[in-house]
Amino acid sequence: MNRREILRRTAAAGLLATPAAGLLAGCATSGGDDDKKDAGYKGTKSEQNPLGVKEDAPLDVVIFNGGFGEEYAKAHEAMYKEKYPKAEIKHSATQEINKTLQPRFVDGNPPDVVNNSGAGQIDFNGLVSQNAVADLSELLDAPSLDIPGKTVRDTLLPGTVEVGSYDGKFLVLNYTYTAYGIWYSTKLFADRGWQYAKTWDEHIALCKQIKAAGIAPWTYPGVHPRYMSWPVISTAIKFGGPSVAVAIDNLEPNAWKSDAMKMAADAWHQIVKDKYILDGSAGLDHIQSQTAWCQGKAAFVSCGSWLENEQEKVTPAGFNMTVVPTPSLGAGDKLPFEAIRGTAGEPFMVPAKAKNLAGGLEYMRVMLSRKGAQDFTKKVSSLPVVAGATEGVELPFGLTTVAKALDASGSNGFNWVYNNFYRKLERELVDAACGEFFAGRISPAEFLDKCQKGADAIAQDSSIKKYKRAA
């Protein structure tokens, strides 16, 4: 299947797709311009070295050790080392990017490349407002490492630059293309004779049937309940159209209380009322809930397309996980059933005060080579943002369903970006509201009220930089 055709129509404009986290605690980064202009780290630009990398300059890479692991990054580092054998590469991986790197940013001594991902990210709003991230425009204009006649910009899927841009500057490379949806095991459904439901009424009827068979219809990570905000918001957008997301992203008054959000919250409350959620889910993290799902204790989970790789070690043979869109509320939906949330994600950045800034850009050029992108797909079962990179690569079952879902969604694909604009809103305020809602402690109206009050608090906080998403 040709990825260029699959993704061309679905790459969404907007900003970062992967949630950000952890401000720099209000501290301005220290150090002067000399930190990034050290002559010892600058080489001479040439046709073979368009970014001016000094061949023996050390390179410091920090990777988020999450669903994709770190082996793909080690492979990219090996490719960099092959080109610059004199360069010493320092590799480290952590699940606590903010905690690990905040002191280094504050001291003006950040790494050269940062995979700023996961629950412990550094908030991009804080980084951008403090001019702590390097402009990647020079990378875009450099020739591709292994695709003749094309610049790096030419090789990227549509939307990649837009989703990593702040105020017109390309600051963040989102390396993967991610679909978010509902996941189930085709083996379980085939064995039981079940069919995935395309409408909400049919979904509730199916949940009743699943529960009668002794299996919980749903589980979710109660430690990170925002995972369930994704299908709720998706349901609302499909009912009311993309303007629902734009209103939320732009902190418009009562955006969380729109008719579409009310309809969606009322619908999802039914799985709570009818006890269609696995007992104990409220106390599980994402790995525990997904593992219970892999063990057949529940039929559905909400997740992004990193799920297959994240659960690889515990997924039974023949499980055949499949991603599908959220069910339609009814015939009045403005988007078809096939519409699914999809966007570029997994953010990488080069800090503005990186000692080897040119090396950081060159490392990204390696990542965006066809060889680098193909190796990534083979290792982690995810689609990169390099056009045509998966051609000739055999995709695993789950990733194949992601490609098919994005293809079926076509121009109806959608996304929201409030979680990137305002990390606290999703990771703390909406997260807390989801926890109360899906644990059955508050009503749909109370859930939306809590979300709206959180958004209003962000809107009224003059210390937080605001961004506007075009309609």
Tab-separated table of N, CA and C in Angstrom, residues 274-412:
chain	number	residue	atom	x	y	z
A	274	ASP	N	-23.990	1.580	32.721
A	274	ASP	CA	-24.321	0.172	32.496
A	274	ASP	C	-23.200	-0.769	32.926
A	275	LYS	N	-22.162	-0.188	33.551
A	275	LYS	CA	-21.043	-0.972	34.089
A	275	LYS	C	-20.384	-1.830	33.004
A	276	TYR	N	-20.054	-1.170	31.914
A	276	TYR	CA	-19.384	-1.844	30.810
A	276	TYR	C	-17.866	-1.654	30.856
A	277	ILE	N	-17.356	-1.256	32.009
A	277	ILE	CA	-15.922	-1.041	32.179
A	277	ILE	C	-15.365	-2.083	33.143
A	278	LEU	N	-14.213	-2.632	32.819
A	278	LEU	CA	-13.564	-3.657	33.629
A	278	LEU	C	-13.375	-3.163	35.066
A	279	ASP	N	-13.809	-3.955	36.026
A	279	ASP	CA	-13.626	-3.585	37.428
A	279	ASP	C	-12.154	-3.338	37.733
A	280	GLY	N	-11.876	-2.276	38.447
A	280	GLY	CA	-10.502	-1.970	38.825
A	280	GLY	C	-9.750	-1.120	37.830
A	281	SER	N	-10.391	-0.767	36.698
A	281	SER	CA	-9.696	0.023	35.675
A	281	SER	C	-9.235	1.367	36.208
A	282	ALA	N	-9.985	1.924	37.131
A	282	ALA	CA	-9.643	3.244	37.665
A	282	ALA	C	-8.270	3.261	38.338
A	283	GLY	N	-7.770	2.093	38.728
A	283	GLY	CA	-6.474	2.019	39.388
A	283	GLY	C	-5.341	1.559	38.493
A	284	LEU	N	-5.616	1.355	37.213
A	284	LEU	CA	-4.605	0.830	36.282
A	284	LEU	C	-3.907	1.953	35.518
A	285	ASP	N	-2.619	1.742	35.184
A	285	ASP	CA	-1.963	2.659	34.260
A	285	ASP	C	-2.178	2.146	32.838
A	286	HIS	N	-1.583	2.829	31.866
A	286	HIS	CA	-1.841	2.456	30.470
A	286	HIS	C	-1.327	1.061	30.136
A	287	ILE	N	-0.167	0.696	30.646
A	287	ILE	CA	0.376	-0.636	30.351
A	287	ILE	C	-0.483	-1.721	30.995
A	288	GLN	N	-0.898	-1.511	32.215
A	288	GLN	CA	-1.711	-2.508	32.915
A	288	GLN	C	-3.075	-2.693	32.244
A	289	SER	N	-3.704	-1.605	31.864
A	289	SER	CA	-5.015	-1.732	31.221
A	289	SER	C	-4.886	-2.366	29.840
A	290	GLN	N	-3.850	-1.981	29.088
A	290	GLN	CA	-3.651	-2.574	27.767
A	290	GLN	C	-3.273	-4.047	27.867
A	291	THR	N	-2.556	-4.408	28.907
A	291	THR	CA	-2.205	-5.808	29.111
A	291	THR	C	-3.442	-6.631	29.459
A	292	ALA	N	-4.321	-6.086	30.287
A	292	ALA	CA	-5.584	-6.771	30.596
A	292	ALA	C	-6.376	-6.979	29.312
A	293	TRP	N	-6.342	-5.997	28.431
A	293	TRP	CA	-7.013	-6.119	27.133
A	293	TRP	C	-6.375	-7.217	26.295
A	294	CYS	N	-5.057	-7.256	26.252
A	294	CYS	CA	-4.363	-8.310	25.499
A	294	CYS	C	-4.661	-9.699	26.064
A	295	GLN	N	-4.953	-9.758	27.346
A	295	GLN	CA	-5.276	-11.031	27.999
A	295	GLN	C	-6.728	-11.442	27.813
A	296	GLY	N	-7.484	-10.623	27.085
A	296	GLY	CA	-8.871	-10.972	26.805
A	296	GLY	C	-9.844	-10.627	27.907
A	297	LYS	N	-9.413	-9.801	28.861
A	297	LYS	CA	-10.307	-9.424	29.957
A	297	LYS	C	-11.256	-8.305	29.550
A	298	ALA	N	-10.924	-7.602	28.476
A	298	ALA	CA	-11.767	-6.529	27.965
A	298	ALA	C	-11.697	-6.525	26.448
A	299	ALA	N	-12.735	-5.991	25.815
A	299	ALA	CA	-12.824	-6.029	24.356
A	299	ALA	C	-12.246	-4.790	23.680
A	300	PHE	N	-12.333	-3.624	24.352
A	300	PHE	CA	-11.935	-2.373	23.708
A	300	PHE	C	-10.976	-1.567	24.575
A	301	VAL	N	-10.043	-0.863	23.907
A	301	VAL	CA	-9.230	0.170	24.550
A	301	VAL	C	-9.133	1.354	23.595
A	302	SER	N	-8.899	2.528	24.161
A	302	SER	CA	-8.654	3.744	23.388
A	302	SER	C	-7.161	4.027	23.409
A	303	CYS	N	-6.560	4.202	22.213
A	303	CYS	CA	-5.113	4.442	22.174
A	303	CYS	C	-4.700	4.961	20.802
A	304	GLY	N	-3.465	5.403	20.709
A	304	GLY	CA	-2.876	5.796	19.439
A	304	GLY	C	-2.163	4.611	18.808
A	305	SER	N	-1.635	4.810	17.608
A	305	SER	CA	-1.100	3.680	16.844
A	305	SER	C	0.275	3.219	17.299
A	306	TRP	N	0.767	3.756	18.429
A	306	TRP	CA	1.961	3.188	19.044
A	306	TRP	C	1.630	1.923	19.845
A	307	LEU	N	0.352	1.635	19.983
A	307	LEU	CA	-0.104	0.545	20.853
A	307	LEU	C	0.524	-0.798	20.495
A	308	GLU	N	0.589	-1.120	19.214
A	308	GLU	CA	1.090	-2.432	18.797
A	308	GLU	C	2.519	-2.650	19.275
A	309	ASN	N	3.366	-1.645	19.108
A	309	ASN	CA	4.747	-1.783	19.555
A	309	ASN	C	4.846	-1.798	21.069
A	310	GLU	N	4.045	-0.962	21.721
A	310	GLU	CA	4.090	-0.869	23.178
A	310	GLU	C	3.701	-2.180	23.845
A	311	GLN	N	2.798	-2.942	23.204
A	311	GLN	CA	2.301	-4.199	23.789
A	311	GLN	C	2.912	-5.444	23.162
A	312	GLU	N	3.939	-5.253	22.370
A	312	GLU	CA	4.500	-6.365	21.592
A	312	GLU	C	4.880	-7.570	22.456
A	313	LYS	N	5.474	-7.332	23.611
A	313	LYS	CA	5.984	-8.426	24.435
A	313	LYS	C	4.886	-9.252	25.092
A	314	VAL	N	3.676	-8.711	25.208
A	314	VAL	CA	2.615	-9.432	25.912
A	314	VAL	C	1.425	-9.769	25.019
A	315	THR	N	1.518	-9.417	23.736
A	315	THR	CA	0.407	-9.690	22.827
A	315	THR	C	0.447	-11.142	22.358
A	316	PRO	N	-0.620	-11.915	22.576
A	316	PRO	CA	-0.635	-13.322	22.148
A	316	PRO	C	-0.531	-13.450	20.635
A	317	ALA	N	0.037	-14.531	20.185
A	317	ALA	CA	0.116	-14.807	18.749
A	317	ALA	C	-1.294	-14.872	18.175
A	318	GLY	N	-1.474	-14.246	17.013
A	318	GLY	CA	-2.774	-14.283	16.368
A	318	GLY	C	-3.804	-13.333	16.939
A	319	PHE	N	-3.403	-12.509	17.895
A	319	PHE	CA	-4.325	-11.561	18.523
A	319	PHE	C	-4.891	-10.581	17.488
A	320	ASN	N	-4.021	-10.143	16.572
A	320	ASN	CA	-4.417	-9.289	15.446
A	320	ASN	C	-5.195	-8.048	15.881
A	321	MET	N	-4.498	-7.150	16.561
A	321	MET	CA	-5.156	-5.925	17.000
A	321	MET	C	-5.484	-5.025	15.825
A	322	THR	N	-6.638	-4.390	15.911
A	322	THR	CA	-7.169	-3.577	14.820
A	322	THR	C	-7.665	-2.250	15.354
A	323	VAL	N	-7.365	-1.166	14.642
A	323	VAL	CA	-7.868	0.145	15.026
A	323	VAL	C	-9.066	0.505	14.159
A	324	VAL	N	-10.059	1.124	14.791
A	324	VAL	CA	-11.273	1.536	14.084
A	324	VAL	C	-11.705	2.907	14.617
A	325	PRO	N	-12.506	3.639	13.833
A	325	PRO	CA	-12.998	4.944	14.303
A	325	PRO	C	-14.037	4.780	15.406
A	326	THR	N	-14.315	5.876	16.112
A	326	THR	CA	-15.402	5.866	17.084
A	326	THR	C	-16.732	5.712	16.343
A	327	PRO	N	-17.710	5.061	16.982
A	327	PRO	CA	-19.028	4.914	16.338
A	327	PRO	C	-19.691	6.270	16.106
A	328	SER	N	-20.548	6.348	15.118
A	328	SER	CA	-21.315	7.560	14.838
A	328	SER	C	-22.477	7.652	15.815
A	329	LEU	N	-22.821	8.872	16.222
A	329	LEU	CA	-23.988	9.040	17.083
A	329	LEU	C	-25.270	8.773	16.318
A	330	GLY	N	-25.276	9.111	15.029
A	330	GLY	CA	-26.465	8.861	14.223
A	330	GLY	C	-26.349	9.485	12.860
A	331	ALA	N	-27.464	9.522	12.155
A	331	ALA	CA	-27.475	10.020	10.786
A	331	ALA	C	-27.157	11.511	10.717
A	332	GLY	N	-27.271	12.206	11.841
A	332	GLY	CA	-27.028	13.638	11.846
A	332	GLY	C	-25.569	14.035	11.955
A	333	ASP	N	-24.673	13.068	12.084
A	333	ASP	CA	-23.252	13.390	12.191
A	333	ASP	C	-22.768	14.136	10.941
A	334	LYS	N	-21.932	15.154	11.149
A	334	LYS	CA	-21.401	15.929	10.021
A	334	LYS	C	-20.230	15.224	9.336
A	335	LEU	N	-19.560	14.326	10.050
A	335	LEU	CA	-18.477	13.547	9.447
A	335	LEU	C	-18.912	12.081	9.402
A	336	PRO	N	-18.459	11.340	8.389
A	336	PRO	CA	-18.873	9.940	8.268
A	336	PRO	C	-18.229	9.057	9.327
A	337	PHE	N	-18.760	7.858	9.463
A	337	PHE	CA	-18.201	6.896	10.420
A	337	PHE	C	-16.706	6.723	10.214
A	338	GLU	N	-16.246	6.707	8.965
A	338	GLU	CA	-14.845	6.402	8.658
A	338	GLU	C	-13.876	7.486	9.138
A	339	ALA	N	-14.365	8.687	9.424
A	339	ALA	CA	-13.482	9.780	9.854
A	339	ALA	C	-12.751	9.400	11.135
A	340	ILE	N	-11.435	9.582	11.148
A	340	ILE	CA	-10.623	9.187	12.294
A	340	ILE	C	-9.589	10.270	12.589
A	341	ARG	N	-9.198	10.370	13.835
A	341	ARG	CA	-8.189	11.349	14.223
A	341	ARG	C	-6.807	10.868	13.794
A	342	GLY	N	-6.097	11.698	13.057
A	342	GLY	CA	-4.757	11.322	12.617
A	342	GLY	C	-3.886	12.554	12.472
A	343	THR	N	-2.626	12.443	12.854
A	343	THR	CA	-1.724	13.591	12.748
A	343	THR	C	-0.278	13.176	12.975
A	344	ALA	N	0.645	14.072	12.633
A	344	ALA	CA	2.051	13.831	12.912
A	344	ALA	C	2.300	13.984	14.407
A	345	GLY	N	3.148	13.128	14.958
A	345	GLY	CA	3.416	13.163	16.388
A	345	GLY	C	4.829	12.695	16.707
A	346	GLU	N	5.110	12.494	17.963
A	346	GLU	CA	6.417	12.105	18.507
A	346	GLU	C	7.447	13.189	18.224
A	347	PRO	N	7.444	14.247	19.045
A	347	PRO	CA	8.250	15.434	18.755
A	347	PRO	C	9.732	15.329	19.090
A	348	PHE	N	10.545	15.800	18.168
A	348	PHE	CA	11.992	15.934	18.353
A	348	PHE	C	12.354	17.406	18.184
A	349	MET	N	13.347	17.841	18.938
A	349	MET	CA	13.798	19.225	18.813
A	349	MET	C	15.308	19.305	18.982
A	350	VAL	N	15.867	20.386	18.462
A	350	VAL	CA	17.260	20.742	18.695
A	350	VAL	C	17.234	22.000	19.567
A	351	PRO	N	17.731	21.947	20.792
A	351	PRO	CA	17.731	23.133	21.648
A	351	PRO	C	18.521	24.273	21.019
A	352	ALA	N	18.061	25.491	21.235
A	352	ALA	CA	18.729	26.664	20.658
A	352	ALA	C	20.159	26.811	21.160
A	353	LYS	N	20.434	26.346	22.365
A	353	LYS	CA	21.773	26.469	22.945
A	353	LYS	C	22.547	25.142	22.872
A	354	ALA	N	22.143	24.259	21.969
A	354	ALA	CA	22.895	23.021	21.770
A	354	ALA	C	24.329	23.342	21.365
A	355	LYS	N	25.296	22.661	21.961
A	355	LYS	CA	26.694	22.882	21.609
A	355	LYS	C	26.960	22.488	20.157
A	356	ASN	N	26.393	21.354	19.742
A	356	ASN	CA	26.589	20.870	18.378
A	356	ASN	C	25.269	21.007	17.623
A	357	LEU	N	24.853	22.249	17.421
A	357	LEU	CA	23.569	22.505	16.772
A	357	LEU	C	23.537	21.935	15.350
A	358	ALA	N	24.625	22.111	14.617
A	358	ALA	CA	24.685	21.568	13.253
A	358	ALA	C	24.577	20.045	13.276
A	359	GLY	N	25.225	19.421	14.273
A	359	GLY	CA	25.120	17.975	14.402
A	359	GLY	C	23.711	17.529	14.731
A	360	GLY	N	23.005	18.317	15.541
A	360	GLY	CA	21.622	17.995	15.852
A	360	GLY	C	20.746	18.019	14.615
A	361	LEU	N	20.945	19.037	13.776
A	361	LEU	CA	20.196	19.109	12.518
A	361	LEU	C	20.554	17.946	11.598
A	362	GLU	N	21.831	17.603	11.567
A	362	GLU	CA	22.281	16.488	10.723
A	362	GLU	C	21.693	15.168	11.208
A	363	TYR	N	21.591	15.005	12.523
A	363	TYR	CA	20.976	13.793	13.068
A	363	TYR	C	19.528	13.677	12.585
A	364	MET	N	18.828	14.791	12.551
A	364	MET	CA	17.454	14.765	12.035
A	364	MET	C	17.432	14.436	10.543
A	365	ARG	N	18.456	14.886	9.814
A	365	ARG	CA	18.528	14.561	8.387
A	365	ARG	C	18.716	13.064	8.197
A	366	VAL	N	19.460	12.447	9.116
A	366	VAL	CA	19.598	10.984	9.094
A	366	VAL	C	18.247	10.330	9.364
A	367	MET	N	17.533	10.818	10.377
A	367	MET	CA	16.215	10.278	10.700
A	367	MET	C	15.277	10.349	9.504
A	368	LEU	N	15.382	11.445	8.740
A	368	LEU	CA	14.463	11.688	7.631
A	368	LEU	C	14.969	11.137	6.305
A	369	SER	N	16.054	10.390	6.351
A	369	SER	CA	16.492	9.681	5.148
A	369	SER	C	15.563	8.488	4.934
A	370	ARG	N	15.537	7.988	3.719
A	370	ARG	CA	14.683	6.817	3.465
A	370	ARG	C	15.166	5.620	4.283
A	371	LYS	N	16.483	5.450	4.365
A	371	LYS	CA	17.029	4.342	5.137
A	371	LYS	C	16.641	4.468	6.607
A	372	GLY	N	16.778	5.678	7.169
A	372	GLY	CA	16.443	5.888	8.568
A	372	GLY	C	14.974	5.663	8.850
A	373	ALA	N	14.122	6.125	7.945
A	373	ALA	CA	12.680	5.985	8.132
A	373	ALA	C	12.246	4.527	7.992
A	374	GLN	N	12.805	3.822	7.024
A	374	GLN	CA	12.444	2.409	6.853
A	374	GLN	C	12.881	1.578	8.050
A	375	ASP	N	14.061	1.866	8.563
A	375	ASP	CA	14.546	1.129	9.723
A	375	ASP	C	13.636	1.375	10.933
A	376	PHE	N	13.175	2.622	11.083
A	376	PHE	CA	12.257	2.961	12.174
A	376	PHE	C	10.979	2.143	12.072
A	377	THR	N	10.397	2.070	10.896
A	377	THR	CA	9.156	1.332	10.706
A	377	THR	C	9.337	-0.150	11.029
A	378	LYS	N	10.440	-0.714	10.584
A	378	LYS	CA	10.691	-2.132	10.843
A	378	LYS	C	10.841	-2.411	12.336
A	379	LYS	N	11.463	-1.481	13.057
A	379	LYS	CA	11.748	-1.716	14.468
A	379	LYS	C	10.561	-1.460	15.380
A	380	VAL	N	9.748	-0.453	15.068
A	380	VAL	CA	8.736	-0.037	16.044
A	380	VAL	C	7.305	-0.113	15.542
A	381	SER	N	7.088	-0.592	14.346
A	381	SER	CA	5.725	-0.751	13.845
A	381	SER	C	4.952	0.561	13.877
A	382	SER	N	5.527	1.587	13.244
A	382	SER	CA	4.855	2.879	13.177
A	382	SER	C	5.197	3.568	11.870
A	383	LEU	N	4.301	4.418	11.400
A	383	LEU	CA	4.511	5.127	10.150
A	383	LEU	C	5.316	6.400	10.389
A	384	PRO	N	6.435	6.586	9.689
A	384	PRO	CA	7.176	7.847	9.791
A	384	PRO	C	6.595	8.878	8.829
A	385	VAL	N	7.070	10.124	8.918
A	385	VAL	CA	6.522	11.199	8.086
A	385	VAL	C	7.288	11.372	6.780
A	386	VAL	N	8.143	10.438	6.438
A	386	VAL	CA	8.878	10.488	5.177
A	386	VAL	C	8.049	9.809	4.094
A	387	ALA	N	7.691	10.554	3.069
A	387	ALA	CA	6.820	10.030	2.020
A	387	ALA	C	7.441	8.803	1.347
A	388	GLY	N	6.659	7.763	1.207
A	388	GLY	CA	7.104	6.556	0.527
A	388	GLY	C	8.066	5.697	1.309
A	389	ALA	N	8.304	6.029	2.565
A	389	ALA	CA	9.330	5.314	3.333
A	389	ALA	C	8.979	3.868	3.626
A	390	THR	N	7.702	3.530	3.617
A	390	THR	CA	7.329	2.152	3.935
A	390	THR	C	7.082	1.310	2.683
A	391	GLU	N	7.305	1.887	1.518
A	391	GLU	CA	7.137	1.110	0.293
A	391	GLU	C	8.132	-0.045	0.285
A	392	GLY	N	7.609	-1.234	0.080
A	392	GLY	CA	8.460	-2.414	0.078
A	392	GLY	C	8.714	-2.990	1.455
A	393	VAL	N	8.179	-2.342	2.493
A	393	VAL	CA	8.344	-2.838	3.853
A	393	VAL	C	7.080	-3.589	4.257
A	394	GLU	N	7.233	-4.807	4.732
A	394	GLU	CA	6.077	-5.580	5.178
A	394	GLU	C	5.617	-5.044	6.530
A	395	LEU	N	4.393	-4.561	6.570
A	395	LEU	CA	3.858	-3.969	7.788
A	395	LEU	C	3.187	-5.020	8.661
A	396	PRO	N	3.329	-4.910	9.978
A	396	PRO	CA	2.632	-5.838	10.869
A	396	PRO	C	1.126	-5.617	10.831
A	397	PHE	N	0.383	-6.547	11.396
A	397	PHE	CA	-1.075	-6.540	11.259
A	397	PHE	C	-1.688	-5.229	11.728
A	398	GLY	N	-1.333	-4.808	12.942
A	398	GLY	CA	-1.943	-3.601	13.494
A	398	GLY	C	-1.654	-2.374	12.663
A	399	LEU	N	-0.416	-2.221	12.218
A	399	LEU	CA	-0.038	-1.054	11.433
A	399	LEU	C	-0.730	-1.066	10.072
A	400	THR	N	-0.956	-2.238	9.534
A	400	THR	CA	-1.712	-2.352	8.292
A	400	THR	C	-3.125	-1.817	8.471
A	401	THR	N	-3.744	-2.111	9.622
A	401	THR	CA	-5.101	-1.592	9.876
A	401	THR	C	-5.073	-0.079	10.067
A	402	VAL	N	-3.972	0.454	10.604
A	402	VAL	CA	-3.835	1.905	10.731
A	402	VAL	C	-3.823	2.540	9.343
A	403	ALA	N	-3.025	1.967	8.443
A	403	ALA	CA	-2.940	2.488	7.077
A	403	ALA	C	-4.298	2.431	6.390
A	404	LYS	N	-5.006	1.343	6.569
A	404	LYS	CA	-6.328	1.200	5.956
A	404	LYS	C	-7.327	2.198	6.537
A	405	ALA	N	-7.254	2.414	7.858
A	405	ALA	CA	-8.175	3.354	8.498
A	405	ALA	C	-7.924	4.775	8.022
A	406	LEU	N	-6.652	5.153	7.879
A	406	LEU	CA	-6.321	6.489	7.394
A	406	LEU	C	-6.747	6.666	5.944
A	407	ASP	N	-6.597	5.621	5.165
A	407	ASP	CA	-7.012	5.662	3.766
A	407	ASP	C	-8.523	5.840	3.673
A	408	ALA	N	-9.271	5.090	4.494
A	408	ALA	CA	-10.730	5.196	4.469
A	408	ALA	C	-11.206	6.548	4.977
A	409	SER	N	-10.481	7.111	5.927
A	409	SER	CA	-10.842	8.414	6.479
A	409	SER	C	-10.654	9.526	5.455
A	410	GLY	N	-9.575	9.416	4.667
A	410	GLY	CA	-9.322	10.370	3.597
A	410	GLY	C	-9.338	11.806	4.056
A	411	SER	N	-10.024	12.673	3.327
A	411	SER	CA	-10.062	14.096	3.634
A	411	SER	C	-10.921	14.425	4.841
A	412	ASN	N	-11.581	13.421	5.426
A	412	ASN	CA	-12.404	13.634	6.614
A	412	ASN	C	-11.605	13.511	7.911
